[in-house]
Amino acid sequence: MLPGKIRMMTPGTYIAKRRQAAGLSIDDVAAMVSTSPRLGVIDRRAWIERIEQDVASISYDVAATLADAFPLSLHVLKQLIDLRSFGQCSGPEPSLCIHCGCSDRDPCIDPETHAACGWAAGDICTSCTGKDSSHAA
Ligand SMILES: [Zn+2]
Ligand SMILES: [Zn+2]
């Protein structure tokens, strides 16, 4: 691995990873979020897919809607959107786990110990190390 930053993940990838880390399917999220104008669940599903593929744009309202459905850092998401749009963002670039997309602002919480995850190795957090990735999409 190269020293320093790997290529920063896109906003859509970040959202997809945080959704998967929360154990939610796109259908789950489509059932949870409300949109304006109101979309049917089929349309909402397609809309979420387009967001995760970085096709649909992510407004602040959209980001806030998704953040209600599963844990993600709106600050990190805005930074990723700015990096993708302008090649730069305010403040230092976020450090994200390449597996689950968690960050210092949005760490994994161990359900038993309630401890936040830390950095195991560069771009992987402690709650993702040792996990087998065979079921990763
Ligand atoms: Zn992780
Ligand atoms: Zn983590």
mmCIF file of C-alpha atoms and ligand atoms in Angstrom:
data_model
loop_
_atom_site.group_PDB
_atom_site.id
_atom_site.type_symbol
_atom_site.label_atom_id
_atom_site.label_comp_id
_atom_site.label_asym_id
_atom_site.label_seq_id
_atom_site.Cartn_x
_atom_site.Cartn_y
_atom_site.Cartn_z
ATOM 1 C CA MET A 1 0.000 0.000 0.000
ATOM 2 C CA LEU A 2 1.205 3.487 -0.766
ATOM 3 C CA PRO A 3 2.116 5.643 2.179
ATOM 4 C CA GLY A 4 -0.375 8.366 3.009
ATOM 5 C CA LYS A 5 -3.859 8.563 1.646
ATOM 6 C CA ILE A 6 -5.405 6.074 -0.658
ATOM 7 C CA ARG A 7 -7.847 7.511 -3.149
ATOM 8 C CA MET A 8 -10.687 8.988 -1.135
ATOM 9 C CA MET A 9 -13.960 7.121 -1.429
ATOM 10 C CA THR A 10 -16.806 8.867 -3.210
ATOM 11 C CA PRO A 11 -19.845 10.235 -1.371
ATOM 12 C CA GLY A 12 -21.996 7.424 -2.790
ATOM 13 C CA THR A 13 -19.534 4.751 -1.695
ATOM 14 C CA TYR A 14 -19.406 6.307 1.752
ATOM 15 C CA ILE A 15 -23.191 6.189 2.033
ATOM 16 C CA ALA A 16 -23.277 2.590 0.801
ATOM 17 C CA LYS A 17 -20.634 1.506 3.308
ATOM 18 C CA ARG A 18 -22.358 3.227 6.207
ATOM 19 C CA ARG A 19 -25.670 1.661 5.189
ATOM 20 C CA GLN A 20 -24.090 -1.800 5.025
ATOM 21 C CA ALA A 21 -22.310 -1.238 8.337
ATOM 22 C CA ALA A 22 -25.709 -0.532 9.879
ATOM 23 C CA GLY A 23 -26.910 -3.868 8.523
ATOM 24 C CA LEU A 24 -29.519 -2.264 6.288
ATOM 25 C CA SER A 25 -30.439 -3.169 2.726
ATOM 26 C CA ILE A 26 -31.438 -0.579 0.172
ATOM 27 C CA ASP A 27 -35.000 -1.832 0.604
ATOM 28 C CA ASP A 28 -34.774 -1.195 4.340
ATOM 29 C CA VAL A 29 -33.658 2.368 3.776
ATOM 30 C CA ALA A 30 -36.263 2.915 1.065
ATOM 31 C CA ALA A 31 -38.913 1.907 3.584
ATOM 32 C CA MET A 32 -37.532 4.280 6.232
ATOM 33 C CA VAL A 33 -36.923 7.522 4.407
ATOM 34 C CA SER A 34 -39.486 10.007 3.260
ATOM 35 C CA THR A 35 -38.878 12.134 0.237
ATOM 36 C CA SER A 36 -40.322 15.295 -1.112
ATOM 37 C CA PRO A 37 -41.950 15.086 -3.512
ATOM 38 C CA ARG A 38 -43.219 11.815 -2.163
ATOM 39 C CA LEU A 39 -41.942 8.856 -4.118
ATOM 40 C CA GLY A 40 -43.275 5.323 -4.041
ATOM 41 C CA VAL A 41 -41.035 2.721 -2.457
ATOM 42 C CA ILE A 42 -39.874 1.450 -5.870
ATOM 43 C CA ASP A 43 -38.822 4.936 -6.915
ATOM 44 C CA ARG A 44 -37.181 5.549 -3.565
ATOM 45 C CA ARG A 45 -35.156 2.369 -4.007
ATOM 46 C CA ALA A 46 -33.950 3.488 -7.440
ATOM 47 C CA TRP A 47 -33.188 6.916 -6.027
ATOM 48 C CA ILE A 48 -31.006 5.462 -3.251
ATOM 49 C CA GLU A 49 -29.205 3.277 -5.767
ATOM 50 C CA ARG A 50 -28.475 6.323 -7.896
ATOM 51 C CA ILE A 51 -27.129 8.166 -4.859
ATOM 52 C CA GLU A 52 -24.845 5.247 -3.981
ATOM 53 C CA GLN A 53 -23.608 5.114 -7.571
ATOM 54 C CA ASP A 54 -22.849 8.856 -7.431
ATOM 55 C CA VAL A 55 -25.389 9.502 -10.171
ATOM 56 C CA ALA A 56 -27.962 11.402 -8.133
ATOM 57 C CA SER A 57 -26.737 14.523 -6.415
ATOM 58 C CA ILE A 58 -26.762 14.713 -2.642
ATOM 59 C CA SER A 59 -28.271 17.886 -1.275
ATOM 60 C CA TYR A 60 -28.103 18.779 2.387
ATOM 61 C CA ASP A 61 -31.713 17.646 2.778
ATOM 62 C CA VAL A 62 -30.907 14.288 1.221
ATOM 63 C CA ALA A 63 -27.874 13.860 3.453
ATOM 64 C CA ALA A 64 -29.927 14.712 6.537
ATOM 65 C CA THR A 65 -32.655 12.289 5.464
ATOM 66 C CA LEU A 66 -30.133 9.476 5.100
ATOM 67 C CA ALA A 67 -28.457 10.376 8.382
ATOM 68 C CA ASP A 68 -31.828 9.816 10.061
ATOM 69 C CA ALA A 69 -31.997 6.313 8.614
ATOM 70 C CA PHE A 70 -28.522 5.116 9.633
ATOM 71 C CA PRO A 71 -25.427 6.568 11.324
ATOM 72 C CA LEU A 72 -23.209 8.631 9.086
ATOM 73 C CA SER A 73 -21.246 11.818 9.605
ATOM 74 C CA LEU A 74 -22.770 14.752 7.756
ATOM 75 C CA HIS A 75 -19.453 16.545 8.157
ATOM 76 C CA VAL A 76 -17.548 13.731 6.467
ATOM 77 C CA LEU A 77 -20.181 13.420 3.758
ATOM 78 C CA LYS A 78 -19.935 17.124 2.960
ATOM 79 C CA GLN A 79 -16.144 16.848 2.804
ATOM 80 C CA LEU A 80 -16.390 13.930 0.372
ATOM 81 C CA ILE A 81 -18.872 15.834 -1.793
ATOM 82 C CA ASP A 82 -16.546 18.850 -1.832
ATOM 83 C CA LEU A 83 -13.532 16.677 -2.640
ATOM 84 C CA ARG A 84 -15.382 15.101 -5.507
ATOM 85 C CA SER A 85 -16.726 18.407 -6.828
ATOM 86 C CA PHE A 86 -13.788 20.725 -6.202
ATOM 87 C CA GLY A 87 -10.841 18.452 -5.401
ATOM 88 C CA GLN A 88 -10.560 19.955 -1.957
ATOM 89 C CA CYS A 89 -12.526 20.255 1.250
ATOM 90 C CA SER A 90 -12.515 22.368 4.360
ATOM 91 C CA GLY A 91 -10.196 21.064 7.036
ATOM 92 C CA PRO A 92 -8.081 17.934 6.858
ATOM 93 C CA GLU A 93 -9.374 15.138 4.653
ATOM 94 C CA PRO A 94 -11.382 12.633 6.686
ATOM 95 C CA SER A 95 -9.823 9.361 7.779
ATOM 96 C CA LEU A 96 -12.232 6.590 6.880
ATOM 97 C CA CYS A 97 -12.190 2.851 7.422
ATOM 98 C CA ILE A 98 -12.063 1.302 3.969
ATOM 99 C CA HIS A 99 -14.339 -1.507 5.136
ATOM 100 C CA CYS A 100 -17.166 0.182 6.975
ATOM 101 C CA GLY A 101 -16.627 3.887 6.275
ATOM 102 C CA CYS A 102 -16.512 4.804 9.952
ATOM 103 C CA SER A 103 -14.506 7.849 11.000
ATOM 104 C CA ASP A 104 -13.357 9.587 14.140
ATOM 105 C CA ARG A 105 -16.625 11.537 14.007
ATOM 106 C CA ASP A 106 -18.724 8.432 13.521
ATOM 107 C CA PRO A 107 -16.945 5.453 15.131
ATOM 108 C CA CYS A 108 -18.326 1.938 15.438
ATOM 109 C CA ILE A 109 -19.685 1.298 18.916
ATOM 110 C CA ASP A 110 -19.224 -2.156 20.377
ATOM 111 C CA PRO A 111 -22.705 -3.319 21.422
ATOM 112 C CA GLU A 112 -21.350 -5.058 24.500
ATOM 113 C CA THR A 113 -18.661 -2.759 25.807
ATOM 114 C CA HIS A 114 -20.020 0.471 24.237
ATOM 115 C CA ALA A 115 -16.431 1.302 23.357
ATOM 116 C CA ALA A 116 -15.713 3.226 20.186
ATOM 117 C CA CYS A 117 -13.462 1.638 17.587
ATOM 118 C CA GLY A 118 -9.966 2.914 16.919
ATOM 119 C CA TRP A 119 -7.478 2.617 14.091
ATOM 120 C CA ALA A 120 -6.009 -0.839 13.741
ATOM 121 C CA ALA A 121 -3.862 -0.364 10.674
ATOM 122 C CA GLY A 122 -3.917 2.747 8.549
ATOM 123 C CA ASP A 123 -7.275 2.577 6.858
ATOM 124 C CA ILE A 124 -8.965 -0.190 8.819
ATOM 125 C CA CYS A 125 -10.720 0.257 12.127
ATOM 126 C CA THR A 126 -10.420 -2.114 15.056
ATOM 127 C CA SER A 127 -13.964 -3.424 14.710
ATOM 128 C CA CYS A 128 -13.263 -4.477 11.110
ATOM 129 C CA THR A 129 -9.982 -6.265 11.754
ATOM 130 C CA GLY A 130 -10.294 -9.975 12.111
ATOM 131 C CA LYS A 131 -13.731 -9.902 10.526
ATOM 132 C CA ASP A 132 -13.950 -12.244 7.624
ATOM 133 C CA SER A 133 -14.849 -10.342 4.521
ATOM 134 C CA SER A 134 -16.302 -13.297 2.628
ATOM 135 C CA HIS A 135 -19.804 -11.863 2.782
ATOM 136 C CA ALA A 136 -18.726 -8.383 1.723
ATOM 137 C CA ALA A 137 -20.552 -7.306 -1.392
HETATM 138 ZN ZN ZN B 1 -14.385 -0.346 10.015
HETATM 139 ZN ZN ZN B 2 -15.045 1.476 12.979
#
